[in-house]
Short mmCIF file of C-alpha atoms and ligand atoms in Angstrom, two decimals:
data_model
loop_
_atom_site.label_atom_id
_atom_site.label_comp_id
_atom_site.label_asym_id
_atom_site.label_seq_id
_atom_site.Cartn_x
_atom_site.Cartn_y
_atom_site.Cartn_z
CA MET A 1 81.08 64.48 7.00
CA THR A 2 81.85 60.72 6.73
CA PHE A 3 79.71 60.13 9.79
CA LEU A 4 76.87 62.16 8.27
CA LYS A 5 77.18 60.18 5.06
CA THR A 6 77.13 56.80 6.83
CA LEU A 7 74.12 57.98 8.80
CA MET A 8 72.31 59.03 5.64
CA LEU A 9 73.12 55.84 3.79
CA THR A 10 71.99 53.72 6.71
CA SER A 11 68.75 55.66 6.93
CA LEU A 12 68.31 55.23 3.18
CA LYS A 13 68.64 51.47 3.56
CA ILE A 14 66.33 51.33 6.57
CA LEU A 15 63.71 53.43 4.81
CA THR A 16 63.87 51.19 1.75
CA LEU A 17 63.34 48.13 3.91
CA MET A 18 60.53 49.80 5.84
CA THR A 19 58.73 50.92 2.71
CA THR A 20 59.03 47.46 1.16
CA ALA A 21 57.82 45.84 4.36
CA THR A 22 54.85 48.21 4.61
CA LEU A 23 53.91 47.57 1.01
CA MET A 24 54.16 43.81 1.44
CA ALA A 25 52.20 43.88 4.68
CA THR A 26 49.40 46.02 3.27
CA ALA A 27 49.18 43.90 0.15
CA THR A 28 48.24 40.84 2.21
CA LEU A 29 45.66 42.55 4.42
CA THR A 30 42.09 42.57 3.25
CA THR A 31 39.65 45.42 3.77
CA PRO A 32 36.84 43.56 5.63
CA ALA A 33 39.22 42.73 8.49
CA PHE A 34 39.81 46.46 8.92
CA ALA A 35 36.14 47.37 8.77
CA ASP A 36 35.27 44.92 11.58
CA SER A 37 37.61 46.44 14.08
CA LEU A 38 37.36 50.12 13.21
CA TYR A 39 34.39 50.67 15.53
CA GLU A 40 36.42 49.24 18.42
CA ASP A 41 39.53 51.17 17.40
CA LEU A 42 37.56 54.43 17.35
CA GLY A 43 36.66 53.74 20.98
CA GLY A 44 33.11 52.46 20.56
CA LEU A 45 29.84 54.35 20.78
CA GLU A 46 30.88 56.58 23.67
CA LYS A 47 33.86 58.03 21.78
CA ILE A 48 31.90 58.32 18.54
CA GLU A 49 29.18 60.30 20.36
CA ARG A 50 31.79 62.61 21.86
CA PHE A 51 33.70 63.44 18.67
CA THR A 52 30.50 63.74 16.64
CA ALA A 53 29.02 66.25 19.11
CA ARG A 54 32.25 68.23 18.88
CA LEU A 55 32.24 67.96 15.07
CA VAL A 56 28.73 69.40 14.88
CA ASP A 57 29.68 72.22 17.26
CA LEU A 58 32.61 73.08 15.01
CA THR A 59 30.54 72.79 11.82
CA PHE A 60 27.85 75.12 13.21
CA THR A 61 30.37 77.80 14.20
CA ASP A 62 33.17 77.62 11.61
CA PRO A 63 32.51 80.41 9.07
CA ARG A 64 33.50 78.03 6.27
CA THR A 65 30.47 75.80 6.96
CA ALA A 66 28.11 77.56 9.42
CA HIS A 67 26.07 79.30 6.69
CA GLN A 68 24.85 75.91 5.44
CA PHE A 69 23.30 74.91 8.78
CA LYS A 70 21.09 77.90 9.64
CA GLN A 71 17.89 75.82 9.28
CA THR A 72 19.29 72.61 10.74
CA LYS A 73 18.22 70.96 13.98
CA LYS A 74 21.51 70.29 15.70
CA ASP A 75 20.40 67.37 17.89
CA ARG A 76 18.76 65.48 15.05
CA LEU A 77 21.80 65.87 12.80
CA THR A 78 24.16 64.79 15.59
CA LYS A 79 22.11 61.66 16.25
CA LEU A 80 22.01 60.77 12.55
CA LEU A 81 25.76 61.29 12.18
CA VAL A 82 26.49 59.13 15.23
CA ASP A 83 24.38 56.32 13.76
CA GLN A 84 26.08 56.74 10.40
CA PHE A 85 29.67 56.72 11.75
CA CYS A 86 28.84 53.82 14.10
CA GLU A 87 27.29 51.70 11.34
CA LEU A 88 30.01 52.56 8.79
CA SER A 89 32.77 51.55 11.20
CA GLY A 90 31.11 48.19 11.82
CA GLY A 91 29.30 49.05 15.07
CA PRO A 92 25.83 47.92 16.22
CA CYS A 93 23.82 50.86 14.86
CA ALA A 94 21.54 51.51 11.91
CA TYR A 95 21.46 54.81 10.05
CA LYS A 96 17.83 55.76 9.45
CA GLY A 97 18.29 59.09 7.70
CA VAL A 98 18.02 60.14 4.11
CA ASN A 99 20.77 59.03 1.72
CA MET A 100 23.69 61.36 1.05
CA LYS A 101 22.60 62.43 -2.40
CA LYS A 102 19.04 63.33 -1.37
CA SER A 103 20.04 65.05 1.87
CA HIS A 104 22.62 67.33 0.23
CA ILE A 105 21.01 68.07 -3.10
CA LYS A 106 20.35 71.75 -3.79
CA LEU A 107 22.69 72.86 -1.01
CA GLY A 108 25.35 73.70 -3.60
CA ILE A 109 28.08 72.31 -1.37
CA THR A 110 31.61 72.98 -2.60
CA GLU A 111 34.77 70.92 -2.34
CA ARG A 112 36.18 73.51 0.04
CA GLU A 113 33.17 73.15 2.35
CA PHE A 114 33.50 69.38 2.24
CA ASN A 115 37.21 69.60 3.10
CA ALA A 116 36.47 72.07 5.89
CA LEU A 117 34.13 69.50 7.43
CA VAL A 118 36.83 66.83 7.08
CA GLU A 119 39.27 69.12 8.92
CA GLN A 120 36.68 69.71 11.65
CA LEU A 121 36.25 65.95 12.01
CA GLN A 122 40.04 65.52 12.21
CA GLN A 123 40.19 68.16 14.94
CA ALA A 124 37.31 66.55 16.84
CA MET A 125 38.98 63.12 16.66
CA ASP A 126 42.36 64.61 17.66
CA GLU A 127 40.71 66.05 20.76
CA GLU A 128 39.49 62.54 21.64
CA ASP A 129 43.03 61.17 21.14
CA ILE A 130 42.00 58.90 18.29
CA PRO A 131 45.22 57.84 16.53
CA PHE A 132 45.96 59.38 13.12
CA HIS A 133 45.89 56.05 11.28
CA THR A 134 42.54 55.10 12.82
CA GLN A 135 41.17 58.50 11.77
CA ASN A 136 42.32 57.85 8.21
CA ARG A 137 40.41 54.55 8.13
CA LEU A 138 37.17 56.38 8.98
CA LEU A 139 37.94 59.16 6.50
CA ALA A 140 38.55 56.53 3.80
CA LEU A 141 34.94 55.37 4.29
CA LEU A 142 33.58 58.93 4.12
CA ALA A 143 35.69 60.20 1.22
CA PRO A 144 33.70 58.48 -1.56
CA MET A 145 30.54 60.29 -0.33
CA LYS A 146 32.00 63.46 -1.77
CA LYS A 147 30.64 62.63 -5.21
CA ASP A 148 27.07 62.61 -3.78
CA ILE A 149 27.53 65.61 -1.48
CA VAL A 150 29.60 68.12 -3.44
CA GLU A 151 27.80 69.75 -6.32
CA ARG A 152 30.27 72.35 -7.47
CA MET B 1 36.93 69.88 -19.60
CA THR B 2 34.34 72.61 -20.19
CA GLN B 3 34.47 73.02 -16.41
CA ILE B 4 37.69 75.02 -16.62
CA PRO B 5 36.46 78.23 -18.18
CA HIS B 6 33.24 77.97 -16.15
CA SER B 7 34.86 77.77 -12.74
CA ALA B 8 37.52 80.22 -13.89
CA LEU B 9 34.78 82.72 -14.67
CA ILE B 10 33.00 82.20 -11.35
CA SER B 11 36.24 82.55 -9.44
CA ALA B 12 37.16 85.63 -11.41
CA LEU B 13 33.78 87.14 -10.53
CA LEU B 14 34.27 86.33 -6.87
CA PHE B 15 37.79 87.66 -7.01
CA PHE B 16 36.62 91.01 -8.26
CA GLY B 17 33.99 91.16 -5.58
CA ILE B 18 30.99 90.82 -7.87
CA SER B 19 28.47 88.70 -6.03
CA THR B 20 26.89 85.74 -7.76
CA PRO B 21 23.12 85.27 -7.40
CA SER B 22 23.43 82.25 -5.07
CA ALA B 23 23.31 82.64 -1.31
CA GLN B 24 26.62 80.84 -0.87
CA ALA B 25 29.39 82.32 1.19
CA ASN B 26 32.27 83.79 -0.70
CA GLU B 27 34.67 81.08 -1.84
CA ASP B 28 38.03 82.65 -1.18
CA LEU B 29 40.02 82.21 -4.41
CA PHE B 30 43.28 81.78 -2.50
CA GLY B 31 41.71 79.98 0.48
CA SER B 32 43.86 76.81 0.54
CA GLY B 33 40.83 74.52 0.55
CA LYS B 34 42.59 71.21 -0.02
CA ILE B 35 43.33 68.89 2.87
CA LEU B 36 46.86 68.96 4.29
CA ALA B 37 49.43 66.86 2.40
CA THR B 38 46.98 65.75 -0.33
CA PRO B 39 48.68 67.75 -3.14
CA GLY B 40 52.13 66.37 -2.30
CA VAL B 41 55.09 68.75 -2.40
CA VAL B 42 57.19 70.24 -5.19
CA GLN B 43 59.83 67.93 -6.69
CA VAL B 44 63.33 68.81 -7.91
CA GLU B 45 62.20 69.99 -11.36
CA GLY B 46 59.39 72.14 -9.96
CA ALA B 47 56.42 69.87 -10.63
CA GLY B 48 53.94 68.69 -8.03
CA GLY B 49 55.26 65.41 -6.64
CA ALA B 50 57.92 64.56 -4.10
CA GLY B 51 61.71 64.37 -4.09
CA LEU B 52 62.70 63.08 -7.54
CA SER B 53 59.22 62.00 -8.71
CA THR B 54 56.44 63.74 -10.53
CA TRP B 55 52.92 62.96 -9.34
CA ALA B 56 49.46 63.24 -10.91
CA MET B 57 48.31 65.65 -8.20
CA ILE B 58 47.93 69.30 -9.17
CA SER B 59 50.29 71.23 -6.90
CA GLY B 60 49.08 73.81 -4.41
CA TYR B 61 46.18 73.96 -1.96
CA GLY B 62 43.58 75.31 -4.37
CA THR B 63 40.40 73.25 -4.81
CA ASN B 64 38.46 72.95 -8.08
CA ARG B 65 37.28 76.53 -7.53
CA GLN B 66 40.54 77.95 -6.20
CA VAL B 67 44.12 78.75 -7.19
CA GLY B 68 47.16 77.57 -5.25
CA ALA B 69 50.82 78.48 -5.64
CA SER B 70 54.16 77.98 -4.00
CA ALA B 71 57.82 78.85 -4.24
CA HIS B 72 60.55 76.35 -3.43
CA HIS B 73 64.26 76.31 -2.90
CA THR B 74 65.98 72.96 -3.10
CA TYR B 75 69.58 72.29 -2.15
CA VAL B 76 71.40 69.03 -2.84
CA THR B 77 74.93 68.44 -1.65
CA LEU B 78 76.65 65.44 -3.26
CA ASP B 79 80.13 63.94 -2.89
CA ASP B 80 81.54 66.09 -5.70
CA PHE B 81 78.74 68.41 -6.77
CA THR B 82 76.13 70.83 -5.45
CA LEU B 83 72.72 71.43 -6.97
CA ASN B 84 70.50 74.38 -6.18
CA ALA B 85 67.01 74.78 -7.59
CA THR B 86 64.56 77.66 -7.15
CA GLY B 87 61.15 77.99 -8.67
CA VAL B 88 57.45 78.77 -8.54
CA THR B 89 54.59 76.37 -9.13
CA VAL B 90 50.95 77.33 -9.65
CA GLY B 91 47.88 75.10 -9.54
CA LEU B 92 44.74 76.32 -11.31
CA PHE B 93 41.35 74.93 -10.25
CA ASP B 94 42.87 71.55 -9.45
CA ARG B 95 43.07 70.97 -13.18
CA VAL B 96 46.19 72.65 -14.59
CA GLU B 97 49.63 73.10 -13.07
CA LEU B 98 52.28 75.50 -14.38
CA SER B 99 55.82 75.74 -13.08
CA PHE B 100 59.13 77.44 -13.62
CA THR B 101 62.32 76.27 -11.95
CA LYS B 102 65.93 77.23 -12.41
CA GLN B 103 68.68 74.77 -11.50
CA TRP B 104 72.35 75.52 -10.80
CA PHE B 105 74.72 72.56 -10.80
CA ASP B 106 78.09 73.50 -9.36
CA THR B 107 80.95 71.17 -10.32
CA GLY B 108 83.26 72.43 -7.53
CA ASP B 109 86.71 70.75 -7.60
CA ALA B 110 85.44 68.21 -10.14
CA GLY B 111 85.17 71.09 -12.61
CA ALA B 112 88.93 71.51 -12.49
CA ARG B 113 89.49 67.75 -12.82
CA LEU B 114 87.22 67.68 -15.88
CA GLY B 115 89.09 70.59 -17.44
CA LEU B 116 86.07 72.89 -17.20
CA GLY B 117 87.52 75.09 -14.50
CA GLN B 118 87.10 75.14 -10.74
CA GLY B 119 83.45 75.66 -9.76
CA PHE B 120 82.15 75.50 -13.31
CA ASN B 121 78.33 75.68 -13.35
CA PHE B 122 75.86 73.79 -15.53
CA ASN B 123 72.49 75.54 -15.25
CA GLN B 124 69.09 74.93 -16.75
CA ASP B 125 65.64 76.49 -16.93
CA ILE B 126 62.63 74.18 -16.68
CA VAL B 127 59.14 75.27 -17.70
CA GLY B 128 56.48 72.71 -16.81
CA ALA B 129 52.79 72.18 -17.51
CA LYS B 130 50.51 69.42 -16.26
CA VAL B 131 46.83 68.66 -16.83
CA ARG B 132 44.71 66.33 -14.74
CA LEU B 133 42.90 63.94 -17.05
CA PHE B 134 40.71 61.70 -14.89
CA GLY B 135 40.51 59.80 -11.65
CA ASP B 136 40.63 61.08 -8.13
CA ALA B 137 43.62 60.33 -5.89
CA VAL B 138 41.98 61.60 -2.71
CA TYR B 139 38.23 60.94 -2.65
CA ALA B 140 37.71 57.80 -4.77
CA GLN B 141 38.68 55.59 -1.81
CA ASP B 142 36.17 52.98 -2.93
CA SER B 143 38.09 52.22 -6.11
CA TRP B 144 41.61 51.43 -7.22
CA MET B 145 41.40 53.91 -10.09
CA PRO B 146 44.30 56.35 -9.66
CA GLN B 147 44.33 60.01 -10.59
CA VAL B 148 45.97 60.32 -14.00
CA SER B 149 47.66 63.41 -15.43
CA VAL B 150 49.81 64.23 -18.43
CA GLY B 151 52.54 66.80 -18.41
CA MET B 152 55.52 68.19 -20.17
CA GLN B 153 58.67 70.01 -19.22
CA TYR B 154 60.65 72.23 -21.52
CA LYS B 155 64.28 72.25 -20.41
CA HIS B 156 66.99 74.57 -21.61
CA ALA B 157 70.58 73.91 -20.54
CA SER B 158 72.78 76.98 -20.23
CA GLU B 159 76.09 75.66 -21.55
CA GLY B 160 75.24 74.81 -25.17
CA ALA B 161 78.82 74.60 -26.44
CA ILE B 162 80.04 72.49 -23.52
CA VAL B 163 77.14 70.01 -23.50
CA ARG B 164 77.67 69.49 -27.25
CA ALA B 165 81.40 69.06 -26.67
CA VAL B 166 80.67 66.20 -24.22
CA GLY B 167 78.49 64.57 -26.86
CA ALA B 168 74.92 65.84 -26.36
CA ASP B 169 72.86 66.47 -29.51
CA ASP B 170 70.99 69.48 -28.13
CA ASP B 171 70.89 71.97 -25.30
CA ASP B 172 67.11 72.14 -25.09
CA ASP B 173 64.24 69.69 -25.36
CA PHE B 174 60.83 68.56 -24.11
CA ASP B 175 60.12 65.77 -21.61
CA TYR B 176 56.61 64.30 -21.73
CA TYR B 177 55.08 62.27 -18.91
CA LEU B 178 52.03 60.33 -17.85
CA ALA B 179 51.57 60.12 -14.08
CA ALA B 180 49.22 57.92 -12.05
CA SER B 181 48.89 58.53 -8.30
CA LYS B 182 46.69 57.25 -5.52
CA ILE B 183 46.29 57.88 -1.82
CA LEU B 184 45.35 54.66 -0.03
CA LEU B 185 43.84 56.48 2.92
CA ASP B 186 42.86 53.44 4.99
CA LYS B 187 46.53 52.39 4.89
CA SER B 188 47.91 55.95 5.13
CA LEU B 189 49.93 55.33 1.97
CA VAL B 190 50.54 57.31 -1.20
CA LEU B 191 51.66 55.40 -4.30
CA SER B 192 52.66 56.99 -7.56
CA GLY B 193 54.14 55.87 -10.86
CA THR B 194 55.17 57.95 -13.86
CA ALA B 195 56.32 57.08 -17.36
CA ARG B 196 58.49 59.80 -18.84
CA LEU B 197 59.56 60.20 -22.46
CA THR B 198 62.89 61.96 -22.31
CA ARG B 199 66.28 62.47 -23.93
CA ALA B 200 67.66 64.38 -20.94
CA ASN B 201 71.20 63.66 -19.74
CA GLN B 202 71.41 64.09 -15.95
CA PHE B 203 67.91 65.67 -15.84
CA GLY B 204 68.92 67.92 -18.77
CA LEU B 205 71.90 69.61 -17.11
CA LEU B 206 74.20 67.80 -19.58
CA GLY B 207 71.95 68.43 -22.57
CA PHE B 208 69.78 66.03 -24.55
CA GLY B 209 70.55 62.91 -26.56
CA GLY B 210 74.01 61.67 -27.48
CA PRO B 211 76.00 58.97 -29.23
CA ASN B 212 74.33 56.13 -27.27
CA GLY B 213 70.77 57.34 -27.88
CA GLY B 214 69.38 60.20 -29.89
CA ASN B 215 65.65 59.58 -29.42
CA HIS B 216 63.26 59.93 -26.52
CA SER B 217 63.16 56.79 -24.40
CA VAL B 218 60.61 55.72 -21.79
CA GLN B 219 61.87 56.13 -18.25
CA PHE B 220 60.13 55.35 -14.95
CA GLU B 221 59.56 57.28 -11.71
CA GLY B 222 58.00 55.64 -8.68
CA SER B 223 57.14 56.89 -5.20
CA ALA B 224 55.87 55.21 -2.07
CA VAL B 225 55.03 57.45 0.88
CA TYR B 226 53.82 56.46 4.31
CA LEU B 227 51.90 59.11 6.25
CA LEU B 228 53.34 58.81 9.75
CA SER B 229 51.22 61.51 11.29
CA ARG B 230 49.41 64.64 10.16
CA ALA B 231 52.70 66.54 9.96
CA PHE B 232 55.23 63.86 8.95
CA ALA B 233 55.52 61.65 5.89
CA LEU B 234 58.20 59.10 5.05
CA GLY B 235 58.90 58.39 1.42
CA PHE B 236 61.02 56.59 -1.09
CA ASP B 237 61.54 57.51 -4.77
CA TYR B 238 63.18 55.62 -7.59
CA ARG B 239 63.83 57.16 -10.99
CA THR B 240 65.43 55.67 -14.07
CA LYS B 241 67.36 57.86 -16.51
CA PRO B 242 68.59 57.44 -20.07
CA ASP B 243 72.28 56.73 -20.70
CA ASN B 244 72.89 58.65 -23.92
CA LEU B 245 76.38 60.05 -23.45
CA ALA B 246 79.49 58.04 -24.33
CA PHE B 247 82.07 59.82 -22.14
CA ALA B 248 80.41 58.77 -18.86
CA GLU B 249 77.79 56.29 -17.71
CA GLU B 250 74.54 57.54 -16.23
CA ASP B 251 72.74 55.60 -13.47
CA ASP B 252 69.30 55.49 -11.89
CA ALA B 253 68.55 57.86 -9.03
CA MET B 254 66.85 57.29 -5.69
CA ALA B 255 65.86 59.21 -2.60
CA ALA B 256 64.55 58.39 0.86
CA TYR B 257 62.94 61.33 2.56
CA VAL B 258 61.04 62.77 5.47
CA ALA B 259 58.63 65.57 4.74
CA TRP B 260 57.54 67.85 7.54
CA LEU B 261 54.25 69.68 6.98
CA PRO B 262 53.60 71.93 9.98
CA GLY B 263 50.76 73.54 8.00
CA LYS B 264 49.58 74.23 4.48
CA HIS B 265 51.94 77.16 3.99
CA VAL B 266 55.34 75.68 4.81
CA THR B 267 56.86 72.30 3.98
CA LEU B 268 60.37 71.04 4.58
CA THR B 269 61.70 67.89 2.92
CA ALA B 270 64.98 66.26 3.93
CA ALA B 271 66.29 63.32 1.94
CA ALA B 272 69.21 61.00 1.54
CA VAL B 273 69.83 60.77 -2.20
CA ASP B 274 71.86 58.50 -4.42
CA LEU B 275 72.14 59.86 -7.95
CA GLY B 276 74.63 57.22 -9.15
CA ASP B 277 77.74 58.00 -11.17
CA ILE B 278 77.91 61.52 -12.58
CA ALA B 279 80.52 62.65 -15.13
CA LEU B 280 83.18 60.06 -14.21
CA GLN B 281 83.37 61.30 -10.61
CA GLY B 282 82.02 58.09 -9.07
CA ARG B 283 78.78 57.41 -7.24
CA GLN B 284 77.20 60.64 -5.98
CA GLN B 285 75.35 60.41 -2.70
CA GLY B 286 74.30 63.13 -0.38
CA LEU B 287 71.71 65.22 1.35
CA TYR B 288 68.66 66.87 -0.22
CA LEU B 289 66.84 69.72 1.50
CA SER B 290 63.80 71.45 0.07
CA LEU B 291 61.83 74.30 1.56
CA GLN B 292 58.45 75.16 0.08
CA VAL B 293 56.23 78.08 1.01
CA GLY B 294 52.85 78.75 -0.52
CA PHE B 295 49.10 78.31 -0.31
C1 HEM C 301 31.47 63.16 4.62
C2 HEM C 301 30.80 64.26 4.78
C3 HEM C 301 29.34 64.36 5.21
C4 HEM C 301 28.56 63.43 5.79
C5 HEM C 301 28.91 62.02 6.20
C6 HEM C 301 27.27 64.05 6.00
C7 HEM C 301 26.18 63.43 6.60
C8 HEM C 301 24.93 63.99 6.73
C9 HEM C 301 23.79 63.33 7.31
C10 HEM C 301 23.79 61.94 7.89
C11 HEM C 301 22.75 64.17 7.23
C12 HEM C 301 21.32 63.93 7.70
C13 HEM C 301 20.46 63.45 6.58
C14 HEM C 301 19.01 63.41 7.00
O1 HEM C 301 18.47 64.50 7.26
O2 HEM C 301 18.43 62.31 7.05
C15 HEM C 301 23.22 65.39 6.62
C16 HEM C 301 22.46 66.50 6.38
C17 HEM C 301 22.98 67.73 6.00
N1 HEM C 301 24.28 67.99 5.66
FE1 HEM C 301 25.76 66.66 5.54
N2 HEM C 301 27.30 65.32 5.51
C18 HEM C 301 28.55 65.56 5.04
C19 HEM C 301 29.03 66.72 4.48
C20 HEM C 301 28.33 67.90 4.49
C21 HEM C 301 28.89 69.19 4.11
C22 HEM C 301 30.31 69.41 3.63
C23 HEM C 301 27.91 70.10 4.29
C24 HEM C 301 27.97 71.59 4.08
C25 HEM C 301 28.93 72.34 4.48
C26 HEM C 301 26.73 69.41 4.76
C27 HEM C 301 25.53 70.00 5.03
C28 HEM C 301 24.40 69.32 5.42
C29 HEM C 301 23.11 69.97 5.62
C30 HEM C 301 22.83 71.47 5.47
C31 HEM C 301 22.22 68.95 5.96
C32 HEM C 301 20.72 69.10 6.16
C33 HEM C 301 20.41 69.18 7.60
C34 HEM C 301 18.92 69.43 7.76
O3 HEM C 301 18.12 68.51 7.48
O4 HEM C 301 18.60 70.51 8.15
N3 HEM C 301 27.02 68.07 4.87
N4 HEM C 301 24.56 65.24 6.33
#
């Protein structure tokens, strides 16, 4: 019991230090530095193409989202998403599609559908061995699009 | 705010199988549509949060058109005391959270030393309600604006005569809180701060108010959580408490924890806690374990 207690107290101290260190470290880092390297950290265009193709496969078959894509040309959407992810992450691409508000208006997309797509993207990136923290940096760039995409 | 009855009505219609005119697929009312870990877990008083802290997130995996709920059992073993807590927490349309938790605080041998009797129990019932006001902890990643909620907890301590005998003014009372929480997704961090108006002695287990303070005072709860991986989070909580009773000093509380989230339906939190001095028995440190099941 004394050993357990010492162990717990030590871990308490270490965790406190770690949390403080993390907070201090993140406070000094600026966002642009992250954005520059995200494209590289995702594994460049090749990786982005692979996980995006997988994402679209999942989106077109998952019953939570499939019903929205009955009229959609899969190849065109995949290409547009690759350009979008590549450009967003700081890569050498240019997204030439319609903006998020215009392209999703009238689809009546729900928060649950949006989250389902996020989970599909997480799965697709997992399958390409993209680290969790790198995934979160991409998701942080996509998350604000929810207000333009989700209607209800 | 007019959104509540509206989405409630739609969900009720879907729930009873009446189809709405739109061509949308059925939104499963209990479909756990939130993303893993984003609602936090259930804290020791039954509110959505983590460990000792209350967060602005609405508990449960229900989205703005869904309902989420969970049950928890929390066990804390301290140097001289044991706390058990069991409760249910419901999240409605990501707007309102309701909770009920019962706590049992076993004094063990200390009960005999304090003249209460071996294994004397202080218990309390906690009924909580929380409403999300504004802000978005999860999606508004392009702004620093946190999600902000207000809440209250009605607490009723079981041992009215005893808590008055040790100096408390009352055996029941309301806590009120304002919570601000934010997920910093690009840094895989969750930060949360809460201001609580309370008169509770030792969370309410020793009643409310006392000779050193009869009014509500502002107390602080803070959490910092680092998301290690999809299934593991590492967190630290700090919580200040009033010091109203004269017979014994009351200290701040803290916890360092690991939460394991193997999926949306089961969560296990293990923590090292330090609750400070309790009832003249010296500094109380120990292990906190909390199991939560729900959707
Ligand atoms: C962060 C999340 C999302 C991003 C980044 C995104 C991105 C895109 C892009 C780039 C396009 C192509 C726009 C164009 O045609 O020029 C598009 C179209 C579309 N999106 Fe999304 N989208 C997201 C979420 C969703 C969700 C949750 C749904 C529904 C479940 C959805 C359904 C559609 C549909 C149906 C189209 C139209 C495709 C067509 O033209 O046939 N999107 N999206």
